[in-house]
Tab-separated table of C-alpha atoms and ligand atoms in Angstrom:
chain	number	residue	atom	x	y	z
A	174	MET	CA	27.106	6.002	-51.952
A	175	GLN	CA	25.588	2.581	-51.379
A	176	PHE	CA	25.465	0.045	-54.206
A	177	PHE	CA	22.459	-2.261	-54.521
A	178	LEU	CA	22.048	-5.031	-57.087
A	179	ASP	CA	18.890	-4.836	-59.175
A	180	THR	CA	18.329	-8.508	-59.901
A	181	ALA	CA	16.730	-11.669	-58.519
A	182	ASN	CA	19.391	-13.922	-60.030
A	183	LEU	CA	20.967	-15.735	-57.105
A	184	GLU	CA	24.207	-16.695	-58.858
A	185	SER	CA	24.805	-13.075	-59.849
A	186	ILE	CA	24.043	-11.895	-56.347
A	187	LYS	CA	26.529	-14.412	-54.915
A	188	LYS	CA	29.186	-13.402	-57.435
A	189	TYR	CA	28.967	-9.653	-56.857
A	190	ALA	CA	28.448	-9.959	-53.106
A	191	SER	CA	31.824	-11.726	-53.033
A	192	TRP	CA	33.401	-8.491	-54.319
A	193	GLY	CA	32.399	-6.903	-51.014
A	194	VAL	CA	30.686	-3.903	-52.602
A	195	VAL	CA	27.009	-4.905	-52.515
A	196	ASP	CA	25.036	-3.154	-49.772
A	197	GLY	CA	21.546	-4.388	-50.666
A	198	VAL	CA	19.293	-5.869	-53.360
A	199	THR	CA	16.190	-4.633	-55.151
A	200	THR	CA	13.744	-6.951	-56.851
A	201	ASN	CA	10.466	-6.388	-58.666
A	202	PRO	CA	7.786	-8.719	-60.067
A	203	SER	CA	9.414	-8.732	-63.525
A	204	LEU	CA	12.820	-9.702	-62.114
A	205	ILE	CA	11.276	-12.522	-60.051
A	206	ALA	CA	9.262	-13.749	-63.068
A	207	LYS	CA	12.444	-13.780	-65.173
A	208	GLU	CA	13.958	-16.288	-62.727
A	209	GLY	CA	10.818	-18.472	-62.687
A	210	VAL	CA	10.936	-18.889	-58.887
A	211	SER	CA	8.603	-18.146	-56.001
A	212	LEU	CA	8.952	-14.704	-54.461
A	213	GLU	CA	9.175	-16.011	-50.910
A	214	SER	CA	11.837	-18.623	-51.574
A	215	ARG	CA	14.004	-16.298	-53.660
A	216	ILE	CA	13.800	-13.402	-51.200
A	217	LYS	CA	14.755	-15.735	-48.362
A	218	GLU	CA	17.705	-17.056	-50.394
A	219	ILE	CA	18.866	-13.508	-51.095
A	220	THR	CA	18.773	-12.599	-47.409
A	221	GLU	CA	21.240	-15.419	-46.764
A	222	VAL	CA	23.737	-13.897	-49.205
A	223	VAL	CA	23.459	-10.142	-48.611
A	224	ASP	CA	23.206	-8.614	-45.148
A	225	GLY	CA	21.467	-5.364	-46.093
A	226	PRO	CA	18.139	-3.988	-47.307
A	227	ILE	CA	16.311	-6.437	-49.607
A	228	SER	CA	13.336	-4.908	-51.408
A	229	SER	CA	10.346	-7.172	-51.965
A	230	GLU	CA	7.458	-5.676	-53.937
A	231	VAL	CA	3.764	-6.085	-53.159
A	232	ILE	CA	1.618	-7.499	-55.942
A	233	ALA	CA	-1.696	-6.261	-54.536
A	234	THR	CA	-2.923	-2.923	-55.851
A	235	ASP	CA	-5.432	-2.150	-53.078
A	236	TYR	CA	-4.528	-0.812	-49.624
A	237	ASP	CA	-5.733	-3.826	-47.616
A	238	GLY	CA	-4.012	-6.280	-49.923
A	239	MET	CA	-0.746	-4.319	-49.772
A	240	ILE	CA	-0.812	-4.186	-45.986
A	241	SER	CA	-1.524	-7.873	-45.665
A	242	GLN	CA	1.269	-8.820	-48.112
A	243	ALA	CA	3.670	-6.446	-46.342
A	244	ARG	CA	2.910	-8.043	-42.978
A	245	GLU	CA	3.651	-11.446	-44.486
A	246	TYR	CA	6.918	-10.335	-46.168
A	247	VAL	CA	8.389	-8.800	-43.016
A	248	LYS	CA	8.093	-12.161	-41.273
A	249	TRP	CA	10.611	-13.603	-43.754
A	250	HIS	CA	13.634	-11.610	-42.535
A	251	LYS	CA	14.538	-8.486	-40.584
A	252	ASN	CA	16.148	-6.879	-43.670
A	253	ILE	CA	13.017	-6.878	-45.826
A	254	TYR	CA	11.995	-3.510	-47.251
A	255	ILE	CA	8.440	-3.328	-48.575
A	256	LYS	CA	8.325	-2.008	-52.103
A	257	LEU	CA	5.111	-0.126	-52.820
A	258	PRO	CA	3.974	1.477	-56.075
A	259	MET	CA	3.481	5.240	-56.192
A	260	THR	CA	-0.322	5.133	-56.244
A	261	GLU	CA	-2.943	6.450	-53.816
A	262	ASP	CA	-3.207	3.062	-52.138
A	263	GLY	CA	0.559	2.649	-52.196
A	264	LEU	CA	1.007	6.005	-50.507
A	265	ARG	CA	-1.552	5.199	-47.819
A	266	ALA	CA	0.080	1.821	-47.235
A	267	CYS	CA	3.464	3.545	-47.001
A	268	LYS	CA	2.169	5.882	-44.301
A	269	THR	CA	0.702	3.006	-42.282
A	270	LEU	CA	3.738	0.738	-42.546
A	271	SER	CA	6.259	3.527	-41.935
A	272	SER	CA	4.349	4.581	-38.823
A	273	GLU	CA	4.798	1.035	-37.540
A	274	GLY	CA	8.549	1.171	-38.154
A	275	ILE	CA	8.429	-1.093	-41.214
A	276	HIS	CA	10.945	-0.108	-43.877
A	277	THR	CA	9.416	0.977	-47.171
A	278	ASN	CA	10.626	1.659	-50.705
A	279	VAL	CA	8.242	3.675	-52.884
A	280	THR	CA	8.795	2.612	-56.468
A	281	LEU	CA	7.804	3.737	-59.973
A	282	VAL	CA	8.576	7.359	-59.161
A	283	PHE	CA	8.883	9.610	-62.202
A	284	SER	CA	8.360	13.162	-60.908
A	285	PRO	CA	9.627	15.409	-58.093
A	286	GLY	CA	6.078	15.759	-56.749
A	287	GLN	CA	5.781	12.004	-56.365
A	288	ALA	CA	9.103	11.949	-54.510
A	289	LEU	CA	7.903	14.655	-52.114
A	290	LEU	CA	4.713	12.709	-51.419
A	291	ALA	CA	6.670	9.514	-50.755
A	292	ALA	CA	8.811	11.387	-48.243
A	293	LYS	CA	5.763	12.870	-46.542
A	294	ALA	CA	4.323	9.382	-46.213
A	295	GLY	CA	7.485	8.376	-44.350
A	296	ALA	CA	9.128	6.246	-47.043
A	297	THR	CA	12.523	4.902	-46.033
A	298	LEU	CA	13.595	4.838	-49.694
A	299	VAL	CA	12.279	6.483	-52.825
A	300	SER	CA	13.014	4.913	-56.222
A	301	PRO	CA	13.074	7.326	-59.180
A	302	PHE	CA	13.427	5.385	-62.462
A	303	ILE	CA	15.903	7.342	-64.552
A	304	GLY	CA	16.487	4.929	-67.455
A	305	ARG	CA	12.794	4.735	-68.252
A	306	LEU	CA	12.647	8.552	-68.316
A	307	ASP	CA	15.673	8.665	-70.639
A	308	ASP	CA	13.854	6.125	-72.838
A	309	ILE	CA	11.077	8.640	-73.465
A	310	SER	CA	13.532	11.482	-74.096
A	311	HIS	CA	13.310	13.070	-70.650
A	312	GLU	CA	16.464	13.770	-68.677
A	313	GLY	CA	16.271	11.177	-65.889
A	314	MET	CA	19.239	12.615	-64.015
A	315	GLU	CA	17.515	15.995	-63.661
A	316	LEU	CA	14.880	14.268	-61.572
A	317	ILE	CA	17.593	12.967	-59.233
A	318	ALA	CA	19.059	16.452	-58.857
A	319	GLU	CA	15.631	17.911	-58.075
A	320	ILE	CA	14.837	15.269	-55.463
A	321	VAL	CA	18.226	15.566	-53.756
A	322	GLU	CA	17.842	19.365	-53.656
A	323	MET	CA	14.330	19.208	-52.189
A	324	TYR	CA	15.225	16.593	-49.594
A	325	THR	CA	18.355	18.536	-48.593
A	326	ASN	CA	16.359	21.776	-48.220
A	327	TYR	CA	14.142	20.208	-45.583
A	328	GLY	CA	16.483	17.678	-44.026
A	329	ILE	CA	14.215	14.878	-45.247
A	330	GLU	CA	15.481	11.480	-44.159
A	331	THR	CA	14.021	9.429	-47.024
A	332	LYS	CA	16.961	8.065	-49.009
A	333	VAL	CA	17.195	8.552	-52.755
A	334	LEU	CA	17.648	5.171	-54.433
A	335	VAL	CA	18.454	5.767	-58.092
A	336	ALA	CA	16.725	3.026	-60.096
A	337	SER	CA	16.442	1.924	-63.709
A	338	ILE	CA	20.165	2.464	-64.171
A	339	ARG	CA	21.427	1.543	-67.617
A	340	HIS	CA	25.160	2.315	-67.637
A	341	PRO	CA	28.100	3.440	-65.458
A	342	ARG	CA	27.640	7.111	-66.365
A	343	HIS	CA	24.278	7.000	-64.574
A	344	VAL	CA	26.054	5.806	-61.417
A	345	ILE	CA	28.777	8.447	-61.606
A	346	ASP	CA	26.374	11.308	-62.290
A	347	ALA	CA	24.073	10.193	-59.456
A	348	ALA	CA	27.081	10.050	-57.105
A	349	ARG	CA	28.172	13.549	-58.111
A	350	ILE	CA	24.681	14.836	-57.311
A	351	GLY	CA	24.842	13.123	-53.921
A	352	ALA	CA	22.144	10.447	-54.293
A	353	ASP	CA	22.286	7.956	-51.427
A	354	ILE	CA	22.024	4.661	-53.307
A	355	ALA	CA	22.360	3.335	-56.865
A	356	THR	CA	20.654	0.052	-57.682
A	357	MET	CA	22.105	-1.489	-60.805
A	358	PRO	CA	21.884	-4.594	-62.955
A	359	PRO	CA	24.963	-6.878	-62.752
A	360	GLU	CA	26.130	-5.782	-66.230
A	361	VAL	CA	26.586	-2.235	-64.954
A	362	LEU	CA	28.851	-3.424	-62.129
A	363	ASP	CA	30.896	-5.312	-64.738
A	364	LYS	CA	31.202	-2.169	-66.785
A	365	LEU	CA	32.224	-0.186	-63.705
A	366	ILE	CA	35.144	-2.486	-62.916
A	367	ASN	CA	36.449	-3.051	-66.425
A	368	HIS	CA	38.782	-0.718	-68.284
A	369	PRO	CA	40.924	-1.655	-71.312
A	370	LEU	CA	43.890	0.347	-69.975
A	371	THR	CA	43.806	-1.672	-66.757
A	372	ASP	CA	44.002	-4.915	-68.764
A	373	LYS	CA	46.711	-3.538	-71.045
A	374	GLY	CA	48.695	-2.171	-68.103
A	375	LEU	CA	48.596	-5.471	-66.227
A	376	GLU	CA	49.615	-7.398	-69.334
A	377	LYS	CA	52.667	-5.130	-69.717
A	378	PHE	CA	53.657	-5.393	-66.040
A	379	LEU	CA	53.533	-9.186	-66.206
A	380	ALA	CA	55.440	-9.342	-69.511
A	381	ASP	CA	58.180	-7.084	-68.127
A	382	TRP	CA	58.362	-9.128	-64.933
A	383	GLU	CA	58.916	-12.300	-66.976
A	384	LYS	CA	62.200	-10.799	-68.243
A	385	VAL	CA	63.723	-10.337	-64.766
A	386	LYS	CA	61.943	-12.752	-62.497
A	387	ASP	CA	64.852	-15.241	-62.347
A	388	LEU	CA	67.531	-12.653	-61.525
A	389	GLN	CA	69.120	-13.047	-58.073
B	127	E4P	C1	14.120	-0.703	-59.151
B	127	E4P	O1	14.046	-1.071	-58.004
B	127	E4P	C2	13.627	-1.451	-60.313
B	127	E4P	O2	13.663	-2.826	-60.025
B	127	E4P	C3	14.469	-1.258	-61.540
B	127	E4P	O3	15.537	-0.382	-61.333
B	127	E4P	C4	13.721	-1.081	-62.798
B	127	E4P	O4	14.627	-0.906	-63.844
B	127	E4P	P1	14.282	-1.161	-65.374
B	127	E4P	O5	13.759	0.101	-65.945
B	127	E4P	O6	15.612	-1.521	-65.982
B	127	E4P	O7	13.295	-2.288	-65.430
């Protein structure tokens, strides 16, 4: 399973990239706005830190606007993936860009039907938002299972990028289902690495070592 970071915070991206486990980065307009930076400059900075897919989302909501923004974004770096909303115009733009060999990530996906449509339009990645489904008392992970099953049935190449991840259990369950990618906020990576028994165990090893370290 690939791990992407779901943030536009450059310091975080540098920190977690140094762990050697970050395969890509997803951003969205809210994450960019939170940093108070320009989209172009931040995306370019991210491409210098992570050598993998970097999703940059279109702001336009009409087909022509999406295509023109996408054509601009792909000039920034070879690793740019164009993030498009799951709308009629987004789907049409996905078909056009995918046909030209431009990598796409169809976002704001909340149903299996939307995921099938994204695949038919040639999306490189599809982003089902599981946390936001959980928030409204739906079972987000069921959507992942349905998409993985459908894509497997037909050998569909679109990769399932599990988005809106809230906690480590989401990552583990998505991995057990066989989703291709999990994009997660930095806090989730912290929670994945930390375990109180690891800390306690290390403390004990070091304390015991202190007792014998000077013996010849
Ligand atoms: C995915 O690419 C989105 O940026 C993200 O996962 C949205 O998550 P949220 O529901 O935590 O905003």
